[in-house]
Short mmCIF file of C-alpha atoms in Angstrom, two decimals:
data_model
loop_
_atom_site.label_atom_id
_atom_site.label_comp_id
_atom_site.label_asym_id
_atom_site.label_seq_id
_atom_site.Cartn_x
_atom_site.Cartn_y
_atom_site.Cartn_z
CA UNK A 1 6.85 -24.30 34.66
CA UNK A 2 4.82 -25.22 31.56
CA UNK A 3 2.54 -28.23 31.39
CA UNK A 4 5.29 -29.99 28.93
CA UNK A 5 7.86 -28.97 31.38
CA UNK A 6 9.68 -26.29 30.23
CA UNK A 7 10.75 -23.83 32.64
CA UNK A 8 10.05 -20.24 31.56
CA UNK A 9 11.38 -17.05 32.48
CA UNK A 10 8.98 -14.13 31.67
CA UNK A 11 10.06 -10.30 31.71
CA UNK A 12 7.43 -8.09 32.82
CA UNK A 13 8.64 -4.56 30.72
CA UNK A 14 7.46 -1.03 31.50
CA UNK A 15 4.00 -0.36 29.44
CA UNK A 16 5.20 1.67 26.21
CA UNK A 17 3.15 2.72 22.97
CA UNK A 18 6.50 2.58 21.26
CA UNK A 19 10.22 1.42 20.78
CA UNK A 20 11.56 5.10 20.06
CA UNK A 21 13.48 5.85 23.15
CA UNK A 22 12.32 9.23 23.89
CA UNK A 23 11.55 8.15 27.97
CA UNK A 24 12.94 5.85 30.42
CA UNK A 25 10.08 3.04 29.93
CA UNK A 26 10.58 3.10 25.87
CA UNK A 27 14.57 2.84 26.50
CA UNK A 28 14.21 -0.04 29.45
CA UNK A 29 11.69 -1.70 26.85
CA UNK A 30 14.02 -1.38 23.73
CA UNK A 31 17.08 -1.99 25.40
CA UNK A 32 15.79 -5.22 26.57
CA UNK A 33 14.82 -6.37 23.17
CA UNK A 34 17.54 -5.45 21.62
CA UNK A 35 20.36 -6.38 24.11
CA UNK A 36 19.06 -9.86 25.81
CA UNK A 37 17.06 -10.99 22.52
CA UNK A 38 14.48 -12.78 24.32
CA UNK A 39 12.73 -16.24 22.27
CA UNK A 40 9.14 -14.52 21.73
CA UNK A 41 7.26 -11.19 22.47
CA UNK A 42 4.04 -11.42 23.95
CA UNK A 43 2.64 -7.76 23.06
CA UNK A 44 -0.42 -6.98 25.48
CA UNK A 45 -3.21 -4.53 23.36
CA UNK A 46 -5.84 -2.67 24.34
CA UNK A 47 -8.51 -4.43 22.29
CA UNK A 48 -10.31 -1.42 22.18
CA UNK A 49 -8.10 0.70 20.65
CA UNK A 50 -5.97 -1.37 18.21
CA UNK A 51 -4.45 1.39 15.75
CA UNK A 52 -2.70 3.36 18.89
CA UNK A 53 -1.43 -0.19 20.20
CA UNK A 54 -0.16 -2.03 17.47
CA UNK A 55 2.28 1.18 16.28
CA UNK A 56 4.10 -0.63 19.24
CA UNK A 57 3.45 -4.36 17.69
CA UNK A 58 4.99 -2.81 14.46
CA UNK A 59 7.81 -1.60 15.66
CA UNK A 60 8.42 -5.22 17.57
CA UNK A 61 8.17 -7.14 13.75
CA UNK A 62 10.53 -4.87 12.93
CA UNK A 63 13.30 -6.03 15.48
CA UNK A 64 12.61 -9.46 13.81
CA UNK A 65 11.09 -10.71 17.21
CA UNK A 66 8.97 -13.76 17.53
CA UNK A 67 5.57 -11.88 18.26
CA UNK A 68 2.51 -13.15 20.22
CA UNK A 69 -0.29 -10.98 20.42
CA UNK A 70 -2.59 -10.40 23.33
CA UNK A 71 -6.03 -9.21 22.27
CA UNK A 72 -6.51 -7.36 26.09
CA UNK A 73 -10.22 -6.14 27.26
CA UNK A 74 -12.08 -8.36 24.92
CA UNK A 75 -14.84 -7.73 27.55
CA UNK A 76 -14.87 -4.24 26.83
CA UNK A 77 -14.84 -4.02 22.90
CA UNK A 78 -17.65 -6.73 23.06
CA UNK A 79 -20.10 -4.21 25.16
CA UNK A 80 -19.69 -1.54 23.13
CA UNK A 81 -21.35 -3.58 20.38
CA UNK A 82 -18.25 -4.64 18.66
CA UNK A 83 -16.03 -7.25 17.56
CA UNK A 84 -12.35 -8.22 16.52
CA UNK A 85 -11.97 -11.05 13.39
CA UNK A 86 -8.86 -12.07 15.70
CA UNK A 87 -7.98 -14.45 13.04
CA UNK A 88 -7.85 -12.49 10.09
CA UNK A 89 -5.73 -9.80 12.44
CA UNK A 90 -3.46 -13.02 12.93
CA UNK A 91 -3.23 -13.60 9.17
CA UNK A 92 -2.77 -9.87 8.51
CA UNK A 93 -0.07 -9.27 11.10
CA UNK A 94 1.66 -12.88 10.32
CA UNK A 95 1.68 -13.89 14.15
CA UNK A 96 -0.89 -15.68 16.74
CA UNK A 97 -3.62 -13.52 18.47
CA UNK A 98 -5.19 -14.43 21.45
CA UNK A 99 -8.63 -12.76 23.00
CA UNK A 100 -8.06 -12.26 26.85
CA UNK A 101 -9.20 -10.84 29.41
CA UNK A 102 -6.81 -10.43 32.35
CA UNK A 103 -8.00 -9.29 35.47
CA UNK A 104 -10.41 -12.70 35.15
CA UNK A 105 -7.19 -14.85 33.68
CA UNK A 106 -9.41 -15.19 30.34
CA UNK A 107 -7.13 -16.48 27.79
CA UNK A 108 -4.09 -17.12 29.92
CA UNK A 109 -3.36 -20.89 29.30
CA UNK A 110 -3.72 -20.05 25.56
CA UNK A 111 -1.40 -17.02 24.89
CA UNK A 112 1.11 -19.30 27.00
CA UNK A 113 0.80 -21.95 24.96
CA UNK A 114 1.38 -19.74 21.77
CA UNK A 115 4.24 -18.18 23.39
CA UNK A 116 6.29 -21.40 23.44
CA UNK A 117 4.81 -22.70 20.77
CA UNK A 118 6.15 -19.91 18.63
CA UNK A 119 9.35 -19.48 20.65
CA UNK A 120 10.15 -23.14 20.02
CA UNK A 121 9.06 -23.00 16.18
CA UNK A 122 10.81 -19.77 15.13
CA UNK A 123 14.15 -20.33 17.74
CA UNK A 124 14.29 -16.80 18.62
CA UNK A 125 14.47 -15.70 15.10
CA UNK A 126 11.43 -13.94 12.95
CA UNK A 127 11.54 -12.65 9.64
CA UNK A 128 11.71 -8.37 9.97
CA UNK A 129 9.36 -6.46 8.85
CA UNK A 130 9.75 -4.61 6.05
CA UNK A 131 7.40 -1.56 5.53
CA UNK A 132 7.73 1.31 2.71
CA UNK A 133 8.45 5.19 4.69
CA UNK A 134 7.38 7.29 1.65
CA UNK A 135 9.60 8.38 -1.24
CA UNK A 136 11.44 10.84 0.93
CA UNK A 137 13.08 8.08 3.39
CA UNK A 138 12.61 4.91 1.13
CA UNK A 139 15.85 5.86 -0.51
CA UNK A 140 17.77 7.22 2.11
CA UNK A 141 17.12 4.41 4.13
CA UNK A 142 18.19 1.72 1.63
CA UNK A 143 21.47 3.89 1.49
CA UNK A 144 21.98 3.47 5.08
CA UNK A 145 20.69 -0.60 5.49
CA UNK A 146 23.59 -0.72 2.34
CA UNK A 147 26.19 0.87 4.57
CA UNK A 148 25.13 -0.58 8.07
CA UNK A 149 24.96 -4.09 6.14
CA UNK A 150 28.56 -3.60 4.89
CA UNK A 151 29.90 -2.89 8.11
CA UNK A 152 28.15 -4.90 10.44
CA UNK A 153 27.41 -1.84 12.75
CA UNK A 154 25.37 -2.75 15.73
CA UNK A 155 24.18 -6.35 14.12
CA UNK A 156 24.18 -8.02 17.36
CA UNK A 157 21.23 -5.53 17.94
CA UNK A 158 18.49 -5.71 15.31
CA UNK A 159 18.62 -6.26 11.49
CA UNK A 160 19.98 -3.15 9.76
CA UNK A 161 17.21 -1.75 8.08
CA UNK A 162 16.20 -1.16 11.90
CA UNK A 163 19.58 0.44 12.84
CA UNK A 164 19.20 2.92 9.68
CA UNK A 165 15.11 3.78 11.13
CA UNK A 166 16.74 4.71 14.66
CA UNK A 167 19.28 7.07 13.01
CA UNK A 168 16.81 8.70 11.01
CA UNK A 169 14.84 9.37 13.97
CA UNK A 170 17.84 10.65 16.05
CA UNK A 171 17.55 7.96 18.56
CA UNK A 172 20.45 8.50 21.10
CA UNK A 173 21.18 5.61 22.54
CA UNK A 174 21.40 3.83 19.12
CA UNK A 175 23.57 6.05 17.29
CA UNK A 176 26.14 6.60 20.46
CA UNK A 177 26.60 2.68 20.58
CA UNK A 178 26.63 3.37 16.74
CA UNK A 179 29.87 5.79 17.30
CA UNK A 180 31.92 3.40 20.34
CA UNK A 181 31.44 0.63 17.52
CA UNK A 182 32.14 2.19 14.25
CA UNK A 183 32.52 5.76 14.33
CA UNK A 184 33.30 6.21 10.63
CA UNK A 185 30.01 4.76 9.32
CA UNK A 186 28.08 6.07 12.37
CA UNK A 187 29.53 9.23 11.04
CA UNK A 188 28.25 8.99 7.59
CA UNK A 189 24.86 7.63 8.58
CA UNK A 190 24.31 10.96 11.06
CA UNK A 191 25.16 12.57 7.66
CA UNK A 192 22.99 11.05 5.88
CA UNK A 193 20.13 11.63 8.44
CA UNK A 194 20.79 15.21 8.75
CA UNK A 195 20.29 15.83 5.07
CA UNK A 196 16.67 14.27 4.70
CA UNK A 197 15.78 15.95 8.40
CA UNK A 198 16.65 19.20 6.56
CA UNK A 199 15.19 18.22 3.30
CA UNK A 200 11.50 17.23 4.97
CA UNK A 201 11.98 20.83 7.16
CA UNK A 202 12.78 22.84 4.11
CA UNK A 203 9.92 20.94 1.88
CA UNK A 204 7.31 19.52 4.61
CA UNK A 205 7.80 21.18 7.82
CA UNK A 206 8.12 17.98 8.83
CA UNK A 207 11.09 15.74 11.03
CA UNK A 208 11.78 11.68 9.65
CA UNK A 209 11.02 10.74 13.30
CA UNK A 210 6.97 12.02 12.53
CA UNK A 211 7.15 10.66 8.89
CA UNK A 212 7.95 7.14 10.20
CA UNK A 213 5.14 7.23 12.89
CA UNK A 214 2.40 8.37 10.30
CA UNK A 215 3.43 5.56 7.78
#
């Protein structure tokens, strides 16, 4: 129970360095984001090695998922002679951070506070995250969002633009549900998907699913 009363029910998910679905702990992760739309994210980093961590924090904005961020190991990244502008990350990433340090509770009162702050401010709801993939998926991809927008395929799961990033990296799970709900659009996204996997093979020697991580 929070100090202001409100009872909260927190999800402890499998540690994941992304949302892509290729093992058991990325689908439990994703599925639960996806499928019981929880009212904010709190995303736990390894303060000392941001860039690997917050490919995972990107792929949460992109679900359109009210984000807190948990700036983990402070401790650490402060012996090794370095620091974190944690509010110019904030700015830069357009949700709260919050240094902590867990196994002494550092931080703990604070990242809940932001957590239902944020929850109650943004009512489940955050603007996605729009990022550019490169001219070889930029346009592809706006051809799918058009096509998963006009059908309403898989809405109740994330915004479109996500649905289309999941079929261009051959995500399973996504493009089966994809099929039960619509299988003539699910059809013509695979399609579409196919044709710039084959295109970045014949010109990169390259696969979307890499393209997308590297961006």
């Amino acid at each position: 129970i929070h100090e202001n009363g409100m009872v909260l029910d927190m999800v402890d998910l499998p540690g994941t360095y992304s949302l892509t679905a290729y093992s058991e702990e990325e689908r439990a992760a994703r599925n639960f984001l996806t499928d019981d739309h929880p009212d904010a994210v709190i995303s736990v980093l390894n303060a000392d090695a941001l860039e690997r961590n917050l490919y995972l924090t990107v792929q949460i904005m992109e679900l359109g998922v009210p984000l807190v961020l948990a700036l983990n190991m402070m401790d650490e990244v402060r012996k090794g002679g370095k620091d974190i502008d944690v509010g110019l990350l904030a700015t830069l990433m357009g949700c709260p951070a919050v240094e902590t340090v867990a196994r002494e509770g550092k931080g703990k009162r604070e990242l809940l506070d932001e957590a239902v702050r944020i929850a109650k401010s943004k009512n489940g709801k955050a603007e996605p995250l729009r990022i550019s993939y490169g001219q070889d998926l930029d346009p592809v991809l706006d051809e799918m969002e058009l096509l998963i927008a006009q059908a309403g395929l898989l809405a109740e799961k994330g915004p479109a633009r996500w649905v289309g990033i999941k079929y261009l990296e051959g995500d399973p799970g996504v493009i089966r549900r994809g099929r039960e709900a619509d299988a003539g659009t699910s059809l013509k996204l695979e399609a579409l998907a196919a044709k710039a996997a084959d295109h970045l093979k014949k010109t990169l020697g390259t696969s979307p699913d890499a393209i997308i991580a590297d961006y």
